[in-house]
mmCIF file with all atom_site columns, C-alpha atoms in Angstrom:
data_model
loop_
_atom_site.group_PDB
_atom_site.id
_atom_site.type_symbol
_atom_site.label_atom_id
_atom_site.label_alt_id
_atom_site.label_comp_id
_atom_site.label_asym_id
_atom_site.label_entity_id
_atom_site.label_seq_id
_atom_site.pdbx_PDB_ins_code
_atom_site.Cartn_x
_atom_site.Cartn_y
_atom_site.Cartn_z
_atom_site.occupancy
_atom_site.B_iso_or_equiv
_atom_site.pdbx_formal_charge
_atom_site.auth_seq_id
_atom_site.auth_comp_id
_atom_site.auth_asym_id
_atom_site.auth_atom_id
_atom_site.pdbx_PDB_model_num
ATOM 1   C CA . UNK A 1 1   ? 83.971  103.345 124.680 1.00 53.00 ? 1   UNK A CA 1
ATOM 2   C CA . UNK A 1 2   ? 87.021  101.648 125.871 1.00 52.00 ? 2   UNK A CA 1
ATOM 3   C CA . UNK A 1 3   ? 88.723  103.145 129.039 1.00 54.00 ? 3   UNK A CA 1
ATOM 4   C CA . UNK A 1 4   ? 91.540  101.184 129.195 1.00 63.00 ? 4   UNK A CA 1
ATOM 5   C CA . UNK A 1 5   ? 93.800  103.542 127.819 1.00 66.00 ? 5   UNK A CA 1
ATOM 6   C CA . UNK A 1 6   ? 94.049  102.275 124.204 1.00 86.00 ? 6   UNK A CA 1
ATOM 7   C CA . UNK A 1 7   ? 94.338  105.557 122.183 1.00 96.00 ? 7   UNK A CA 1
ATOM 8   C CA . UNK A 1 8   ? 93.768  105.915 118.404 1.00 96.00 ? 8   UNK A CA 1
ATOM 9   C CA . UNK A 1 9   ? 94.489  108.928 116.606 1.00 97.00 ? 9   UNK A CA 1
ATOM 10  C CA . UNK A 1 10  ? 93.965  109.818 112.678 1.00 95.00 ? 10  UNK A CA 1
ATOM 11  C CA . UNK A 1 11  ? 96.155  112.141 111.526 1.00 96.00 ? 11  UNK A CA 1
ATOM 12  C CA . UNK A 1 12  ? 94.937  114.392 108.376 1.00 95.00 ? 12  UNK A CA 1
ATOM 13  C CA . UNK A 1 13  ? 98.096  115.048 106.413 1.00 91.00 ? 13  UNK A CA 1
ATOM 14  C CA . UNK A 1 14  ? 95.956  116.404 103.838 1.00 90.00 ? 14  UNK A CA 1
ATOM 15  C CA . UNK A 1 15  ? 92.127  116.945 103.412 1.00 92.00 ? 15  UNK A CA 1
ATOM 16  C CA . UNK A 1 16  ? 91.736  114.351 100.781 1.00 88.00 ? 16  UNK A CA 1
ATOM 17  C CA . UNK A 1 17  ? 92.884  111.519 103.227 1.00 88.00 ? 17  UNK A CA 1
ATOM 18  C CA . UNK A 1 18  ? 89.612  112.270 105.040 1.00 90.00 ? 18  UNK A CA 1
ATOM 19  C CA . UNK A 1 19  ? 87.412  110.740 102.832 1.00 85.00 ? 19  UNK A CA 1
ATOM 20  C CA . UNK A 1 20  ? 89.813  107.459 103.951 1.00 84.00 ? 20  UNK A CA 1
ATOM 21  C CA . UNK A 1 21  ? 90.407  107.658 107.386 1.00 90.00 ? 21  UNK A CA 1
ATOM 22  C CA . UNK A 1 22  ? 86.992  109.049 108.779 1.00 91.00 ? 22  UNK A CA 1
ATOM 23  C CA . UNK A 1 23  ? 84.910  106.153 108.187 1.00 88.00 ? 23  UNK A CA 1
ATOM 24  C CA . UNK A 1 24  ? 87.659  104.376 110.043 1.00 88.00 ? 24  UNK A CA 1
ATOM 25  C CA . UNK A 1 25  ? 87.347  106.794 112.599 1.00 93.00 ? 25  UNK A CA 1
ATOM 26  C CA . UNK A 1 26  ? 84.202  106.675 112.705 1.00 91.00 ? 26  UNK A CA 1
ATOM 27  C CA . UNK A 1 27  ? 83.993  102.936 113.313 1.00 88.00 ? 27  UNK A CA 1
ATOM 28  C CA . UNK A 1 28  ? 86.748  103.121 116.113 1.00 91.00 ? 28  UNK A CA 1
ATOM 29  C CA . UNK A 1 29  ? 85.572  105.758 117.878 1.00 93.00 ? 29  UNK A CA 1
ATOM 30  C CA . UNK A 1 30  ? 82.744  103.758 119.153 1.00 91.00 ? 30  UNK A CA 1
ATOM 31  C CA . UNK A 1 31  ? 84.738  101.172 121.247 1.00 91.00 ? 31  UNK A CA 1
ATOM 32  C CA . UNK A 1 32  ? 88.504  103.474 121.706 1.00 93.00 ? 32  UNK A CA 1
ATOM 33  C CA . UNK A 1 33  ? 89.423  106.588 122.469 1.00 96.00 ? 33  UNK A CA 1
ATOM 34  C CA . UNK A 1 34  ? 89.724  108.239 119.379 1.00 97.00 ? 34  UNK A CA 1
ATOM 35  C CA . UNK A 1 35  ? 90.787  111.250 117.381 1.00 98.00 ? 35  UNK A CA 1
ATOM 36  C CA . UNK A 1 36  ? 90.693  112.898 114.145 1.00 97.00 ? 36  UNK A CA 1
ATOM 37  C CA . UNK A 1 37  ? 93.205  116.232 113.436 1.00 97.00 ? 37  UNK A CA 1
ATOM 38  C CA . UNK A 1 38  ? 94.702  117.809 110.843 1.00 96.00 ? 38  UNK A CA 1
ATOM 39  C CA . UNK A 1 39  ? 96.802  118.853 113.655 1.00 97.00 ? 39  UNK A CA 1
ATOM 40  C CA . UNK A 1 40  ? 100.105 117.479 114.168 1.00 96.00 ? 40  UNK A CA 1
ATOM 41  C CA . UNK A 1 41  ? 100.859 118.397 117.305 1.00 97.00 ? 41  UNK A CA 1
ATOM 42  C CA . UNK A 1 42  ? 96.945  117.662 118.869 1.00 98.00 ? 42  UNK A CA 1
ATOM 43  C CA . UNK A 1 43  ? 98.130  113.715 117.294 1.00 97.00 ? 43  UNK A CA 1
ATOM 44  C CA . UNK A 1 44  ? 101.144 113.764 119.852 1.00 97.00 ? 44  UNK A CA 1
ATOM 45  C CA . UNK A 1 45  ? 99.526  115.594 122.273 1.00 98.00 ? 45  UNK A CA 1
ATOM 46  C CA . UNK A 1 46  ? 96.726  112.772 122.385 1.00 97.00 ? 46  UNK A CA 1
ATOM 47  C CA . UNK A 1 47  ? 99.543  110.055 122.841 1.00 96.00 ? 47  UNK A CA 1
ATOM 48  C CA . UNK A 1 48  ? 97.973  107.375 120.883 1.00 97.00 ? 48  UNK A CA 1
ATOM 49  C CA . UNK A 1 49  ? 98.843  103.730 121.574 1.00 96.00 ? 49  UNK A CA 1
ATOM 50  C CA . UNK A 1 50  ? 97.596  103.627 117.653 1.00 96.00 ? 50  UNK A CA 1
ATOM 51  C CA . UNK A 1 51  ? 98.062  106.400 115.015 1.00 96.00 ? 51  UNK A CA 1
ATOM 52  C CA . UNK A 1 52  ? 96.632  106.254 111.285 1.00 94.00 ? 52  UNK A CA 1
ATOM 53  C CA . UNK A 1 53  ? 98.294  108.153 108.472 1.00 93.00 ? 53  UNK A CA 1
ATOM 54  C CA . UNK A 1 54  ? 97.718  108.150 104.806 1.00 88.00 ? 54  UNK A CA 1
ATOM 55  C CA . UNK A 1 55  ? 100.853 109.160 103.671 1.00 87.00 ? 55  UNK A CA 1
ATOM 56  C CA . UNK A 1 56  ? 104.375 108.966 104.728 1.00 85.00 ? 56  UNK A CA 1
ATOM 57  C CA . UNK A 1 57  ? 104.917 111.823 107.150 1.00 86.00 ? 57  UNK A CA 1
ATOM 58  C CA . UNK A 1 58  ? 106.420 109.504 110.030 1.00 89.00 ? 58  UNK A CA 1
ATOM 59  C CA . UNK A 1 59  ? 109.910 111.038 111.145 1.00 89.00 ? 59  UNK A CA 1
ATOM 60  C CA . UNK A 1 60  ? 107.996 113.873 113.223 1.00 91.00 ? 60  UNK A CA 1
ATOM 61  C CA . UNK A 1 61  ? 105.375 111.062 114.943 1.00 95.00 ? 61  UNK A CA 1
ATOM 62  C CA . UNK A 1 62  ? 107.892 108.476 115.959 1.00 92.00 ? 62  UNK A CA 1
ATOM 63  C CA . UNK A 1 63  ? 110.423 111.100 117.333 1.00 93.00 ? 63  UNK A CA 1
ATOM 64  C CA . UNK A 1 64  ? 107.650 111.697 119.546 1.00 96.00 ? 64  UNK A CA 1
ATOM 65  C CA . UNK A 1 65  ? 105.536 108.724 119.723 1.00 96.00 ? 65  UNK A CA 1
ATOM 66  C CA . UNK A 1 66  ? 108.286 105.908 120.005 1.00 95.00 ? 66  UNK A CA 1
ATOM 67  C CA . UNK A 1 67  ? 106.013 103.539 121.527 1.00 95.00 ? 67  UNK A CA 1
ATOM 68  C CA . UNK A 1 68  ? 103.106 104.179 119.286 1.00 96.00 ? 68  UNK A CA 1
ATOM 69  C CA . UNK A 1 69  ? 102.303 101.848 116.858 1.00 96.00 ? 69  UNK A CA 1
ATOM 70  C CA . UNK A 1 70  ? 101.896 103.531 113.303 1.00 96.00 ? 70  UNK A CA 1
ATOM 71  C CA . UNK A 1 71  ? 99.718  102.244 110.692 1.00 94.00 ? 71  UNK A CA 1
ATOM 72  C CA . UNK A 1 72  ? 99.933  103.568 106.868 1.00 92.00 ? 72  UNK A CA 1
ATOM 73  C CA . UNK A 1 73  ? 96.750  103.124 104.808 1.00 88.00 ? 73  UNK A CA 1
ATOM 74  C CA . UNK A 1 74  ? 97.082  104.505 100.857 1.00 72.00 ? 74  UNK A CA 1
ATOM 75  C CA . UNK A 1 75  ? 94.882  106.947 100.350 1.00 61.00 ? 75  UNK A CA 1
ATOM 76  C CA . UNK A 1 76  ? 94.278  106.444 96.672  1.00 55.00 ? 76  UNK A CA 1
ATOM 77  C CA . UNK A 1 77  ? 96.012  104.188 93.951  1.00 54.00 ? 77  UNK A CA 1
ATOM 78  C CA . UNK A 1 78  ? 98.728  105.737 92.394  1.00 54.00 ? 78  UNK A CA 1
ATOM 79  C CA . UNK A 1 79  ? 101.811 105.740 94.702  1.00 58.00 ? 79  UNK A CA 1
ATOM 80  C CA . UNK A 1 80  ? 103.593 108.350 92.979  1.00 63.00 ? 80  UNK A CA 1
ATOM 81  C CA . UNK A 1 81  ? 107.329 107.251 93.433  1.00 69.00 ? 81  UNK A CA 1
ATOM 82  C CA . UNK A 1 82  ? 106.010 107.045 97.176  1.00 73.00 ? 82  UNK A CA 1
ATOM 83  C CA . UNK A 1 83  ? 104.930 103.458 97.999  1.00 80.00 ? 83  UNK A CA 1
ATOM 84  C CA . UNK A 1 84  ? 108.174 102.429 98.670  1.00 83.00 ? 84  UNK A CA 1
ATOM 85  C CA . UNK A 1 85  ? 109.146 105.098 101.520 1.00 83.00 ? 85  UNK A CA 1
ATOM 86  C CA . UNK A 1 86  ? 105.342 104.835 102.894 1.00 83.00 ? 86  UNK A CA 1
ATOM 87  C CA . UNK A 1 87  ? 105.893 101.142 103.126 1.00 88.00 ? 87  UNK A CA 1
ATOM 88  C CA . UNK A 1 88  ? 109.112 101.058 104.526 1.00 87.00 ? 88  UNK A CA 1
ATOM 89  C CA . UNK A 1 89  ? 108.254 103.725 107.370 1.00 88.00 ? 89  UNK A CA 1
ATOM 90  C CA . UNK A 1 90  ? 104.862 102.286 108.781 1.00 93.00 ? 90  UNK A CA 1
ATOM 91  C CA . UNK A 1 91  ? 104.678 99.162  111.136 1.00 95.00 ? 91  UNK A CA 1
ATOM 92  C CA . UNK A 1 92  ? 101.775 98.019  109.613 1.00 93.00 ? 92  UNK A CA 1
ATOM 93  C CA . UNK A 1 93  ? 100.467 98.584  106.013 1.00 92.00 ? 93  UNK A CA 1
ATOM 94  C CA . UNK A 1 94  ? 96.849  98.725  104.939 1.00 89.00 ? 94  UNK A CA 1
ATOM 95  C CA . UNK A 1 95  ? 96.727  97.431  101.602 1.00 88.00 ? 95  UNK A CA 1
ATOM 96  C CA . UNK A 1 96  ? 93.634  97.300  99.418  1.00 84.00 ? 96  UNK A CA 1
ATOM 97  C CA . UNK A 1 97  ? 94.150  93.748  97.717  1.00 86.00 ? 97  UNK A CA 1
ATOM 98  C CA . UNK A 1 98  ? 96.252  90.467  98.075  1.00 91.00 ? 98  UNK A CA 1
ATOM 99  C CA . UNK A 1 99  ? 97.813  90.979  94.662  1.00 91.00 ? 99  UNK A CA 1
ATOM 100 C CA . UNK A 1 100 ? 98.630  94.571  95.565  1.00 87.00 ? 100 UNK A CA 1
ATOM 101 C CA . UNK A 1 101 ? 99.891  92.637  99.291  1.00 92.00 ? 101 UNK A CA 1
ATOM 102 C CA . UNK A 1 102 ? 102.142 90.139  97.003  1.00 94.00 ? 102 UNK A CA 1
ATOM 103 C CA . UNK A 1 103 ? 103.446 92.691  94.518  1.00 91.00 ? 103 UNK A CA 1
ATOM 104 C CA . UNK A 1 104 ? 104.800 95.418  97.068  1.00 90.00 ? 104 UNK A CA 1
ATOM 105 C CA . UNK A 1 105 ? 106.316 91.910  98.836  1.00 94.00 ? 105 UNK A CA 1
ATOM 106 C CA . UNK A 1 106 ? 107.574 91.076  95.154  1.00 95.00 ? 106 UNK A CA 1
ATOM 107 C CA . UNK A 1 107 ? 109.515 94.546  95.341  1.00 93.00 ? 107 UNK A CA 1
ATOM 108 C CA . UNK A 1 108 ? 111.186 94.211  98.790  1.00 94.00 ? 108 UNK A CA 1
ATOM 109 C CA . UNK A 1 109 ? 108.648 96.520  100.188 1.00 93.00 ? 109 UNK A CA 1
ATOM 110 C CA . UNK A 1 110 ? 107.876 95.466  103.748 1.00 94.00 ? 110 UNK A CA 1
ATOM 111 C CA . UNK A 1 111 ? 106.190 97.348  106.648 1.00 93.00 ? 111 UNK A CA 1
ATOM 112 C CA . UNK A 1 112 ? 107.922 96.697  110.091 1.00 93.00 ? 112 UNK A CA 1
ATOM 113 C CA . UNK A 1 113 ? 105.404 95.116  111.650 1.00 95.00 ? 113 UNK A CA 1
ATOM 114 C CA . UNK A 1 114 ? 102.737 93.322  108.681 1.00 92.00 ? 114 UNK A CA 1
ATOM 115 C CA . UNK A 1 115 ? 100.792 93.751  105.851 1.00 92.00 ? 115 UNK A CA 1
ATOM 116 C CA . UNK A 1 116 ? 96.927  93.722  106.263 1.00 89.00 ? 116 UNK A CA 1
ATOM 117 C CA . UNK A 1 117 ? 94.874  93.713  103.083 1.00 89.00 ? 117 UNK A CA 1
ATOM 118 C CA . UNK A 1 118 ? 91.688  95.567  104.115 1.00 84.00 ? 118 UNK A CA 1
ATOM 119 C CA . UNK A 1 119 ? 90.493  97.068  100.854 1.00 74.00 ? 119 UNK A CA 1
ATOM 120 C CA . UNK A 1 120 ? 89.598  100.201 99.657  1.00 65.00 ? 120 UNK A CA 1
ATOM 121 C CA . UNK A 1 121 ? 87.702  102.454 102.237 1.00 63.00 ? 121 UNK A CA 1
ATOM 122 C CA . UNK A 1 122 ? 86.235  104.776 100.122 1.00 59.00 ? 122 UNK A CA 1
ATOM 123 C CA . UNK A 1 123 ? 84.603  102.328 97.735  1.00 56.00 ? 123 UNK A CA 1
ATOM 124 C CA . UNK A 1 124 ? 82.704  100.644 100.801 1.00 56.00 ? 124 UNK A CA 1
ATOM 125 C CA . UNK A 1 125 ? 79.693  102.562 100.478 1.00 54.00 ? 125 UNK A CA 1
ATOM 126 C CA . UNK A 1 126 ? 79.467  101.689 96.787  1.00 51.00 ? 126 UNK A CA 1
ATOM 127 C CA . UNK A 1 127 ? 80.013  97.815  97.727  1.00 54.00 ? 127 UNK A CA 1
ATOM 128 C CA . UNK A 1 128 ? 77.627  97.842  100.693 1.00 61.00 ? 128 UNK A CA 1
ATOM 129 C CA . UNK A 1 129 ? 74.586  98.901  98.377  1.00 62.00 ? 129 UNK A CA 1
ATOM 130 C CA . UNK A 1 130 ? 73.012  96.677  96.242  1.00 61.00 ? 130 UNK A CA 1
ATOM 131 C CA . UNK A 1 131 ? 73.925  97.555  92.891  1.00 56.00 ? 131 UNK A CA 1
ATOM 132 C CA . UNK A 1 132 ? 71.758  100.149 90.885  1.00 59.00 ? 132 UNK A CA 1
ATOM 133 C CA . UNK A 1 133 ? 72.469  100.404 87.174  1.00 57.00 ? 133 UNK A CA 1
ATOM 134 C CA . UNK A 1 134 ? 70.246  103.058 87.230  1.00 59.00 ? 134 UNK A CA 1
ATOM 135 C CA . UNK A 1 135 ? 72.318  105.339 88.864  1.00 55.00 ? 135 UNK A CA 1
ATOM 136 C CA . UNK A 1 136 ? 75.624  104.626 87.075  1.00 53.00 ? 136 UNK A CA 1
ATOM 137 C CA . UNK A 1 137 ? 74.948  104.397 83.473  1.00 54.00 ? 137 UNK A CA 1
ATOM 138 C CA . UNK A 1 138 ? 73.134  106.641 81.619  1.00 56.00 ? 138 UNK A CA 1
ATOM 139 C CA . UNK A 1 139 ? 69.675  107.300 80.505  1.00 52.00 ? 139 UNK A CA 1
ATOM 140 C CA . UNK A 1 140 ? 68.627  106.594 76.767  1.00 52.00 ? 140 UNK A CA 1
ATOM 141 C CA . UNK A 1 141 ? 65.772  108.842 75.369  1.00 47.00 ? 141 UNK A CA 1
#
């Protein structure tokens, strides 16, 4: 783990955004210090140089953490009239393609900071396996 002081925190807005930011986590964890919470307060408390968020709950982070870089990653791929405010609130956007990258750019969205097209977290697992038909389609008698 890393010791010089370069803190990354995950914060679970909701319990679905796990299943996107704890293989993240996960990863980081090995080589930063690193938390995962649900709890808002635990995030500030942890003063991260870094904090992750899948949705757009920033206003109570950067009144506290105005030196902490905040990074929005989608948590699924409907944006629900939200892509625009989730965009325009993070310094740096996770998005899961290039045309996805060029579209939001299309729109005027822009994060702060950049745009990093890193894919789709939860379909990794899927992508890393060699493909098995015989577990997705079904069987004929």
């Amino acid at each position: 783990m890393n010791d010089d002081g370069a803190r990354v925190a995950f914060h679970l807005g909701y319990e679905f955004h796990r299943a996107m930011l704890e293989p993240v986590y996960d990863e980081l964890r090995r080589e930063f210090s690193a938390l995962l919470t649900a709890d808002r307060a635990a995030a500030i408390a942890f003063a991260p140089r870094v904090l992750v968020l899948a949705d757009n709950d920033y206003e109570p982070f950067r009144a506290r953490l105005p030196e902490t870089a905040i990074v929005w990653t989608r948590h699924g791929f409907a944006s629900k009239n939200g892509l625009a405010a989730a965009i325009a609130g993070c310094d740096f956007a996770c998005l899961s393609s290039e045309w996805v990258r060029d579209e939001t750019a299309r729109r005027g969205l822009h994060p702060r900071l950049g745009a990093w097209v890193t894919g789709f977290v939860p379909m990794d697992p899927l992508l890393r396996e060699p493909l098995r038909l015989d577990h997705i389609k079904p069987r004929l008698l």
